[in-house]
C-alpha positions as MATLAB code, in Angstrom:
seq = 'MSTWIVVIVVVVVLAGVGLWYLSAFNAFVRLRNLVAESWKQVDVELQRRHDLVPNLVAAVRQAASFEQGVLESVTRARTDAQRLTARDDADVVAVAAAEESLSTSLTRMQALAEQYPQVQAVRGYDALRRELADTEDRIAAARRLYNANVRALNTRIESMPSAWVAAAHHVGRAEYFEPTSPAVRDVPDVGDLLRRDRPEA';
ca = [
      38.149  125.787  133.470;
      42.608  127.748  134.319;
      42.933  123.915  136.735;
      42.182  121.425  132.750;
      44.466  124.525  131.135;
      47.107  124.294  133.597;
      47.456  120.567  133.320;
      46.546  120.259  129.566;
      49.866  122.467  129.390;
      52.068  120.301  131.798;
      50.983  117.603  129.357;
      52.028  118.802  126.504;
      55.056  119.999  127.590;
      56.474  117.005  129.310;
      55.283  115.499  125.990;
      57.853  117.468  124.205;
      60.167  116.862  125.993;
      59.949  113.604  126.369;
      59.528  113.750  121.995;
      62.936  116.398  122.403;
      64.291  113.103  125.089;
      63.701  110.619  122.553;
      64.648  113.137  119.215;
      68.373  112.934  121.354;
      69.083  109.067  122.739;
      67.725  107.680  118.818;
      69.770  110.434  117.097;
      73.168  108.921  119.661;
      71.799  105.222  118.686;
      71.980  106.406  115.142;
      75.645  108.344  114.838;
      77.391  105.649  117.466;
      75.855  102.908  114.283;
      77.934  105.546  111.650;
      80.343  105.778  112.891;
      80.703  101.413  113.578;
      79.621  101.539  109.968;
      82.697  103.757  108.872;
      84.916  102.140  111.509;
      83.608   98.832  109.280;
      85.019  100.348  105.946;
      88.346  101.678  107.512;
      88.951   98.191  108.735;
      88.482   96.417  105.170;
      90.691   99.135  103.493;
      93.390   98.447  105.584;
      93.809   94.885  105.610;
      93.068   95.123  101.760;
      96.460   97.098  101.900;
      97.249   93.918  104.831;
      97.390   91.084  101.962;
      99.119   93.044   99.747;
     102.081   93.295  101.750;
     103.129   90.501  101.585;
     103.404   89.835   97.571;
     104.856   93.075   97.175;
     107.993   91.379  100.016;
     108.573   88.424   98.255;
     108.016   90.706   94.748;
     110.648   92.879   95.713;
     113.192   90.208   97.385;
     114.377   88.108   94.232;
     116.892   91.654   93.474;
     119.578   89.577   95.884;
     120.709   92.696   96.798;
     118.499   94.079   97.756;
     118.469   95.368  101.521;
     116.809   92.591  103.453;
     116.265   95.033  107.108;
     114.052   97.584  105.450;
     112.184   93.948  104.174;
     111.676   92.468  107.964;
     110.731   95.985  108.683;
     108.624   95.793  106.019;
     107.235   92.743  107.589;
     107.098   93.184  110.649;
     104.615   96.814  111.048;
     102.305   94.747  109.594;
     101.888   91.738  111.733;
     101.554   94.149  114.854;
      99.058   96.548  112.835;
      97.463   93.410  111.228;
      97.291   92.330  114.438;
      95.373   94.515  116.513;
      93.146   95.829  113.759;
      92.579   91.572  114.284;
      90.056   92.931  117.410;
      87.039   93.083  118.180;
      87.829   95.849  120.864;
      90.533   97.561  118.734;
      91.986  100.492  119.654;
      91.958  103.294  117.279;
      94.128  105.656  118.008;
      97.031  101.972  118.151;
      95.496  101.227  115.327;
      96.329  104.550  113.815;
     100.055  104.634  115.099;
     100.469  101.125  113.913;
      99.327  102.039  110.567;
     101.621  104.498  110.158;
     104.260  103.147  111.122;
     103.600  100.827  108.732;
     103.373  103.686  105.883;
     107.247  104.873  106.915;
     107.780  100.943  106.085;
     105.798  100.645  102.280;
     107.718  103.920  101.986;
     110.459  103.626  102.524;
     110.591   99.750  100.798;
     108.767  102.049   97.547;
     111.383  103.983   98.000;
     114.427  101.967   97.746;
     112.560   99.737   95.698;
     113.110  102.659   92.473;
     116.927  102.102   91.907;
     116.404   99.107   91.330;
     115.842   97.643   87.152;
     115.545   94.830   88.607;
     112.683   95.031   90.913;
     110.500   96.832   88.776;
     111.426   94.074   86.243;
     110.433   92.102   88.884;
     106.702   90.012   86.319;
     102.902   91.992   88.847;
     105.446   94.177   90.971;
     103.969   97.259   88.437;
     101.025   95.976   88.586;
     101.126   94.635   92.921;
     103.148   99.333   93.377;
      98.786  100.456   91.732;
      97.295   98.445   93.251;
      98.264   99.456   96.445;
      98.390  103.356   95.295;
      94.391  102.564   94.893;
      94.160  100.626   97.766;
      95.899  104.029   99.886;
      93.065  106.158   98.122;
      90.218  103.987   99.750;
      92.401  104.099  102.812;
      92.595  107.727  103.125;
      88.208  108.045  101.666;
      87.653  105.493  104.617;
      89.065  107.558  106.871;
      87.790  110.236  106.041;
      83.987  109.280  106.451;
      84.862  108.460  109.432;
      86.414  111.097  111.423;
      83.485  112.261  109.724;
      80.712  110.381  111.605;
      83.068  110.526  114.852;
      82.659  114.193  113.984;
      78.944  114.579  114.222;
      79.081  111.676  117.280;
      80.827  114.644  119.339;
      80.042  117.656  119.112;
      76.977  116.395  119.279;
      77.161  114.698  123.111;
      79.907  118.120  123.927;
      76.320  120.013  122.809;
      73.832  120.947  124.721;
      70.947  119.778  126.317;
      71.898  117.176  123.984;
      74.913  116.634  126.588;
      73.104  115.667  129.621;
      70.799  112.636  127.007;
      74.740  111.660  125.524;
      75.815  111.744  130.170;
      72.269  110.080  130.853;
      73.517  106.670  128.940;
      76.406  107.156  129.339;
      77.991  107.903  125.293;
      81.271  108.153  124.736;
      83.116  110.193  122.427;
      84.964  108.342  119.621;
      88.419  108.214  118.698;
      89.386  109.953  114.880;
      91.808  107.626  113.044;
      94.136  109.913  112.813;
      98.228  109.752  112.023;
     100.395  111.004  115.214;
     102.795  112.661  112.759;
     102.118  115.432  110.789;
     104.323  114.525  108.314;
     102.051  111.421  106.590;
      99.257  112.288  108.226;
      98.382  111.427  104.095;
      99.997  108.096  104.307;
     101.801  106.577  102.253;
     101.508  108.947   99.044;
     103.024  106.127   96.625;
     100.781  107.275   93.518;
     103.849  109.995   93.549;
     105.583  106.493   93.539;
     104.447  105.391   91.079;
     104.162  109.517   88.735;
     108.748  109.257   89.587;
     110.322  108.181   86.053;
     112.345  105.830   86.394;
     116.010  104.827   86.788;
     117.547  104.704   83.831;
     119.002  100.904   84.250;
];
């Protein structure tokens, strides 16, 4: 009788361990899928910004005296960022650096454009600025969701005993999507530019 009890206990324990293992593995699958899905949303919003840049540059270019070097900087930054996000195996850290460069260039262009009344008078320019501001907000929201999912995945990878399952199935840490410079952590605050009073002509 005691032998059967031991067998039953062993079976129950093994079954419990097996169920826990499957649960832990499925949790990693779910978290990895959430990270991938939320990154796709980040990519959609970044592409939306990339699509806006040529129209903004074209509008600003109508001011003949506007610094062409600034426009060229924006165009180059946009090309670099778009090239990286177009990859299926996009490097999140590299994308973050490229988007930071684009954000810096856009902020500089927006600030300079405020000094040119002829740019402000270009048909559709104000609507483009507002659309860019809305897109920046959407990027920030998508980034927060993505980083939250990354944090959940990485925390589980680092926690015991889930770490054993992660190691057994080669589940690696995901990278956060963050600017490298704290100065542009909330890239860029175009809404602030929109709230500023326009300079008098």
